[in-house]
mmCIF file of C-alpha atoms in Angstrom:
data_model
loop_
_atom_site.group_PDB
_atom_site.id
_atom_site.type_symbol
_atom_site.label_atom_id
_atom_site.label_comp_id
_atom_site.label_asym_id
_atom_site.label_seq_id
_atom_site.Cartn_x
_atom_site.Cartn_y
_atom_site.Cartn_z
ATOM 1 C CA UNK A 1 0.000 0.000 0.000
ATOM 2 C CA UNK A 2 1.205 3.513 -0.699
ATOM 3 C CA UNK A 3 -0.056 6.992 0.075
ATOM 4 C CA UNK A 4 -0.880 9.212 -2.899
ATOM 5 C CA UNK A 5 0.461 12.478 -1.518
ATOM 6 C CA UNK A 6 3.850 12.966 0.185
ATOM 7 C CA UNK A 7 3.509 12.348 3.922
ATOM 8 C CA UNK A 8 5.866 13.937 6.428
ATOM 9 C CA UNK A 9 4.673 12.562 9.721
ATOM 10 C CA UNK A 10 5.661 13.130 13.329
ATOM 11 C CA UNK A 11 4.572 10.486 15.847
ATOM 12 C CA UNK A 12 4.238 11.897 19.350
ATOM 13 C CA UNK A 13 3.774 9.808 22.467
ATOM 14 C CA UNK A 14 5.099 9.221 25.931
ATOM 15 C CA UNK A 15 8.188 7.020 26.290
ATOM 16 C CA UNK A 16 6.989 3.426 26.001
ATOM 17 C CA UNK A 17 3.754 4.342 24.215
ATOM 18 C CA UNK A 18 4.688 2.218 21.216
ATOM 19 C CA UNK A 19 6.077 4.776 18.764
ATOM 20 C CA UNK A 20 8.692 2.322 17.525
ATOM 21 C CA UNK A 21 6.144 -0.466 17.094
ATOM 22 C CA UNK A 22 3.768 1.767 15.144
ATOM 23 C CA UNK A 23 6.656 3.009 13.004
ATOM 24 C CA UNK A 24 7.724 -0.543 12.101
ATOM 25 C CA UNK A 25 4.192 -1.466 11.084
ATOM 26 C CA UNK A 26 3.743 1.672 8.995
ATOM 27 C CA UNK A 27 7.006 1.066 7.138
ATOM 28 C CA UNK A 28 5.826 -2.430 6.191
ATOM 29 C CA UNK A 29 2.401 -1.245 5.062
ATOM 30 C CA UNK A 30 3.413 1.946 3.249
ATOM 31 C CA UNK A 31 6.440 1.240 1.096
ATOM 32 C CA UNK A 32 6.943 4.886 0.171
ATOM 33 C CA UNK A 33 7.541 5.972 3.788
ATOM 34 C CA UNK A 34 10.940 5.931 5.495
ATOM 35 C CA UNK A 35 11.713 6.739 9.109
ATOM 36 C CA UNK A 36 14.142 8.308 11.548
ATOM 37 C CA UNK A 37 14.045 7.311 15.203
ATOM 38 C CA UNK A 38 15.820 9.766 17.484
ATOM 39 C CA UNK A 39 16.132 7.030 20.102
ATOM 40 C CA UNK A 40 17.784 4.607 17.681
ATOM 41 C CA UNK A 41 20.182 7.305 16.455
ATOM 42 C CA UNK A 42 21.226 8.177 20.007
ATOM 43 C CA UNK A 43 21.541 4.547 21.090
ATOM 44 C CA UNK A 44 23.822 3.920 18.091
ATOM 45 C CA UNK A 45 26.005 6.855 19.138
ATOM 46 C CA UNK A 46 26.083 5.570 22.722
ATOM 47 C CA UNK A 47 26.959 2.041 21.603
ATOM 48 C CA UNK A 48 29.800 3.397 19.443
ATOM 49 C CA UNK A 49 31.103 5.527 22.352
ATOM 50 C CA UNK A 50 31.141 8.701 20.291
ATOM 51 C CA UNK A 51 31.434 12.132 21.974
ATOM 52 C CA UNK A 52 27.755 12.712 21.235
ATOM 53 C CA UNK A 53 26.945 9.294 22.672
ATOM 54 C CA UNK A 54 28.766 10.107 25.900
ATOM 55 C CA UNK A 55 26.841 13.363 26.304
ATOM 56 C CA UNK A 56 23.530 11.689 25.493
ATOM 57 C CA UNK A 57 24.193 8.859 27.944
ATOM 58 C CA UNK A 58 24.636 11.306 30.806
ATOM 59 C CA UNK A 59 21.214 12.828 30.223
ATOM 60 C CA UNK A 60 19.374 9.574 29.440
ATOM 61 C CA UNK A 61 20.696 7.717 32.501
ATOM 62 C CA UNK A 62 19.193 10.468 34.672
ATOM 63 C CA UNK A 63 15.907 10.463 32.799
ATOM 64 C CA UNK A 64 16.570 13.957 31.459
ATOM 65 C CA UNK A 65 15.866 15.408 28.033
ATOM 66 C CA UNK A 66 18.817 16.332 25.822
ATOM 67 C CA UNK A 67 19.356 20.060 25.169
ATOM 68 C CA UNK A 68 17.255 21.268 22.228
ATOM 69 C CA UNK A 69 20.240 22.373 20.166
ATOM 70 C CA UNK A 70 22.020 19.033 20.590
ATOM 71 C CA UNK A 71 19.230 16.683 19.539
ATOM 72 C CA UNK A 72 17.914 19.087 16.874
ATOM 73 C CA UNK A 73 21.322 19.174 15.224
ATOM 74 C CA UNK A 74 21.459 15.376 15.141
ATOM 75 C CA UNK A 75 18.065 15.031 13.446
ATOM 76 C CA UNK A 76 18.499 17.862 10.938
ATOM 77 C CA UNK A 77 21.930 16.550 9.930
ATOM 78 C CA UNK A 78 20.438 13.073 9.465
ATOM 79 C CA UNK A 79 17.660 14.420 7.227
ATOM 80 C CA UNK A 80 20.263 16.173 5.058
ATOM 81 C CA UNK A 81 22.518 13.113 4.957
ATOM 82 C CA UNK A 82 19.636 10.940 3.745
ATOM 83 C CA UNK A 83 18.606 13.584 1.187
ATOM 84 C CA UNK A 84 15.029 13.673 2.487
ATOM 85 C CA UNK A 85 14.644 17.456 2.492
ATOM 86 C CA UNK A 86 12.321 17.574 -0.494
ATOM 87 C CA UNK A 87 8.596 18.335 -1.018
ATOM 88 C CA UNK A 88 8.269 14.973 -2.788
ATOM 89 C CA UNK A 89 9.766 12.873 0.013
ATOM 90 C CA UNK A 90 7.666 10.807 2.436
ATOM 91 C CA UNK A 91 9.077 10.087 5.876
ATOM 92 C CA UNK A 92 8.236 10.016 9.549
ATOM 93 C CA UNK A 93 9.965 11.085 12.737
ATOM 94 C CA UNK A 94 9.739 8.959 15.885
ATOM 95 C CA UNK A 95 10.548 10.640 19.200
ATOM 96 C CA UNK A 96 11.550 14.084 17.947
ATOM 97 C CA UNK A 97 10.781 16.906 18.496
ATOM 98 C CA UNK A 98 9.762 16.736 22.149
ATOM 99 C CA UNK A 99 9.724 20.423 23.027
ATOM 100 C CA UNK A 100 8.491 23.595 21.355
ATOM 101 C CA UNK A 101 12.104 24.731 21.094
ATOM 102 C CA UNK A 102 13.006 21.621 19.118
ATOM 103 C CA UNK A 103 9.866 21.981 16.993
ATOM 104 C CA UNK A 104 10.757 25.579 16.108
ATOM 105 C CA UNK A 105 14.278 24.588 15.065
ATOM 106 C CA UNK A 106 12.869 21.766 12.923
ATOM 107 C CA UNK A 107 10.189 24.002 11.374
ATOM 108 C CA UNK A 108 12.832 26.500 10.298
ATOM 109 C CA UNK A 109 15.084 23.818 8.804
ATOM 110 C CA UNK A 110 12.237 22.165 6.880
ATOM 111 C CA UNK A 111 10.751 25.441 5.616
ATOM 112 C CA UNK A 112 13.947 26.212 3.712
ATOM 113 C CA UNK A 113 13.177 23.188 1.504
ATOM 114 C CA UNK A 114 9.360 23.558 1.413
ATOM 115 C CA UNK A 115 9.254 20.189 3.207
ATOM 116 C CA UNK A 116 7.402 20.967 6.424
ATOM 117 C CA UNK A 117 5.544 18.398 8.506
ATOM 118 C CA UNK A 118 1.992 17.814 7.252
ATOM 119 C CA UNK A 119 0.691 15.418 9.937
ATOM 120 C CA UNK A 120 1.406 15.072 13.665
ATOM 121 C CA UNK A 121 -0.199 12.173 15.559
ATOM 122 C CA UNK A 122 -0.082 11.658 19.304
ATOM 123 C CA UNK A 123 -0.360 8.086 20.598
ATOM 124 C CA UNK A 124 -2.515 8.365 23.718
ATOM 125 C CA UNK A 125 -1.742 5.399 26.014
ATOM 126 C CA UNK A 126 -2.483 5.309 29.788
ATOM 127 C CA UNK A 127 0.681 5.693 31.865
ATOM 128 C CA UNK A 128 -0.058 2.604 33.971
ATOM 129 C CA UNK A 129 -0.111 0.547 30.776
ATOM 130 C CA UNK A 130 3.242 2.009 29.731
ATOM 131 C CA UNK A 131 4.947 1.195 33.044
ATOM 132 C CA UNK A 132 3.747 -2.399 32.784
ATOM 133 C CA UNK A 133 5.140 -2.618 29.254
ATOM 134 C CA UNK A 134 8.540 -1.347 30.341
ATOM 135 C CA UNK A 135 8.880 -4.000 33.017
ATOM 136 C CA UNK A 136 8.468 -6.626 30.295
ATOM 137 C CA UNK A 137 10.514 -4.973 27.510
ATOM 138 C CA UNK A 138 13.788 -6.421 26.213
ATOM 139 C CA UNK A 139 15.819 -5.370 23.180
ATOM 140 C CA UNK A 140 18.433 -6.635 20.769
ATOM 141 C CA UNK A 141 20.772 -3.644 20.860
ATOM 142 C CA UNK A 142 22.642 -4.141 17.516
ATOM 143 C CA UNK A 143 19.447 -4.294 15.420
ATOM 144 C CA UNK A 144 17.052 -2.302 17.589
ATOM 145 C CA UNK A 145 14.501 -5.145 17.609
ATOM 146 C CA UNK A 146 12.175 -4.872 20.595
ATOM 147 C CA UNK A 147 10.415 -7.697 22.423
ATOM 148 C CA UNK A 148 7.801 -7.766 25.138
ATOM 149 C CA UNK A 149 7.389 -10.828 27.359
ATOM 150 C CA UNK A 150 3.615 -10.356 27.419
ATOM 151 C CA UNK A 151 2.571 -9.774 23.802
ATOM 152 C CA UNK A 152 5.684 -10.090 21.605
ATOM 153 C CA UNK A 153 8.032 -12.588 23.305
ATOM 154 C CA UNK A 154 11.150 -13.968 21.595
ATOM 155 C CA UNK A 155 10.828 -17.481 20.177
ATOM 156 C CA UNK A 156 13.621 -18.610 22.510
ATOM 157 C CA UNK A 157 13.529 -16.912 25.935
ATOM 158 C CA UNK A 158 16.306 -14.317 26.277
ATOM 159 C CA UNK A 159 17.519 -14.572 22.661
ATOM 160 C CA UNK A 160 16.942 -12.505 19.522
ATOM 161 C CA UNK A 161 14.802 -14.332 16.935
ATOM 162 C CA UNK A 162 17.168 -13.596 14.022
ATOM 163 C CA UNK A 163 20.709 -13.675 15.405
ATOM 164 C CA UNK A 164 20.106 -15.771 18.544
ATOM 165 C CA UNK A 165 22.204 -13.217 20.423
ATOM 166 C CA UNK A 166 21.279 -12.324 24.032
ATOM 167 C CA UNK A 167 18.583 -9.733 24.680
ATOM 168 C CA UNK A 168 19.141 -7.008 27.249
ATOM 169 C CA UNK A 169 17.291 -4.274 29.117
ATOM 170 C CA UNK A 170 17.942 -0.703 28.020
ATOM 171 C CA UNK A 171 19.753 1.304 30.725
ATOM 172 C CA UNK A 172 16.768 3.642 30.996
ATOM 173 C CA UNK A 173 14.153 0.850 31.175
ATOM 174 C CA UNK A 174 13.568 1.092 34.912
ATOM 175 C CA UNK A 175 10.417 2.156 36.749
ATOM 176 C CA UNK A 176 12.232 4.985 38.524
ATOM 177 C CA UNK A 177 13.688 6.507 35.354
ATOM 178 C CA UNK A 178 10.487 5.987 33.393
ATOM 179 C CA UNK A 179 8.299 7.701 35.959
ATOM 180 C CA UNK A 180 10.545 10.757 35.607
ATOM 181 C CA UNK A 181 10.344 10.567 31.823
ATOM 182 C CA UNK A 182 6.546 10.268 31.876
ATOM 183 C CA UNK A 183 6.305 13.295 34.161
ATOM 184 C CA UNK A 184 8.574 15.270 31.821
ATOM 185 C CA UNK A 185 6.527 14.220 28.805
ATOM 186 C CA UNK A 186 3.306 15.383 30.434
ATOM 187 C CA UNK A 187 4.894 18.755 31.195
ATOM 188 C CA UNK A 188 6.311 19.332 27.714
ATOM 189 C CA UNK A 189 3.707 17.777 25.408
ATOM 190 C CA UNK A 190 0.972 20.349 26.103
ATOM 191 C CA UNK A 191 2.798 23.304 24.528
ATOM 192 C CA UNK A 192 4.097 21.046 21.745
ATOM 193 C CA UNK A 193 0.581 19.870 20.858
ATOM 194 C CA UNK A 194 -0.607 23.473 20.891
ATOM 195 C CA UNK A 195 2.256 24.385 18.538
ATOM 196 C CA UNK A 196 1.060 21.853 15.950
ATOM 197 C CA UNK A 197 -2.622 22.448 16.625
ATOM 198 C CA UNK A 198 -2.106 26.056 15.502
ATOM 199 C CA UNK A 199 -0.664 24.677 12.263
ATOM 200 C CA UNK A 200 -3.772 22.519 11.801
ATOM 201 C CA UNK A 201 -1.869 19.231 11.530
ATOM 202 C CA UNK A 202 -2.405 17.594 14.973
ATOM 203 C CA UNK A 203 -4.462 14.418 15.511
ATOM 204 C CA UNK A 204 -4.711 11.918 18.386
ATOM 205 C CA UNK A 205 -5.276 8.141 18.413
ATOM 206 C CA UNK A 206 -6.031 6.420 21.714
ATOM 207 C CA UNK A 207 -5.817 2.846 22.972
ATOM 208 C CA UNK A 208 -4.241 0.464 25.452
ATOM 209 C CA UNK A 209 -2.483 -1.739 22.903
ATOM 210 C CA UNK A 210 -0.757 -1.586 19.544
ATOM 211 C CA UNK A 211 -3.491 -3.705 17.960
ATOM 212 C CA UNK A 212 -6.093 -1.104 18.944
ATOM 213 C CA UNK A 213 -4.079 1.960 17.940
ATOM 214 C CA UNK A 214 -2.614 0.794 14.631
ATOM 215 C CA UNK A 215 -5.866 0.436 12.611
ATOM 216 C CA UNK A 216 -6.886 3.917 13.794
ATOM 217 C CA UNK A 217 -3.525 5.307 12.684
ATOM 218 C CA UNK A 218 -3.740 3.718 9.223
ATOM 219 C CA UNK A 219 -7.316 4.941 8.777
ATOM 220 C CA UNK A 220 -6.245 8.474 9.656
ATOM 221 C CA UNK A 221 -3.369 8.452 7.157
ATOM 222 C CA UNK A 222 -5.526 7.089 4.345
ATOM 223 C CA UNK A 223 -8.261 9.589 5.095
ATOM 224 C CA UNK A 224 -5.862 12.511 4.770
ATOM 225 C CA UNK A 225 -3.411 11.358 2.093
ATOM 226 C CA UNK A 226 -5.118 8.801 -0.152
ATOM 227 C CA UNK A 227 -7.776 11.016 -1.650
#
């Protein structure tokens, strides 16, 4: 399936709300869409022990947001590197921007290429559901594949389905850190939603599971971009 008009989508949602899962499903269903995950980019930098990775690790381990200028530079550079700054390109952003400051920096960068965001969707998932997910989440760091012991367990306990390498917990996947991150998200998302509401591109899909949210997300995209 493909969308008829170029789609430049931002997926908003609290940490653990399933942004990565929804992104993976969308990429399989809509072949014309590509994606950038700020979390995956930062984790790659951390894993490679780059200077940026060291800085990011300090903030993430404390459950703090990265400075706007730092994370904005990473994403904008990645968009340029991939040559996606075009009105004809279709792509989505997962996890960025998270503040109005970041959104303003991104808006300015995209406007220079007439390639601004044209849809922002917030995934509305109850926080108690998110905390339960995190307790059961394991990842294969090299590939970024994510498993959940409740609804998406690995075929062999503790091992990645493809490589059979050990799965691990992310350093920030603890209840204490996540409660801080959820509190921060609640504080920052209001102004961010208002920022995109003024642009007329904000929508919300609600649900307690990926299987509930995903059909709503697809329906929204087709409604806006397939006619």
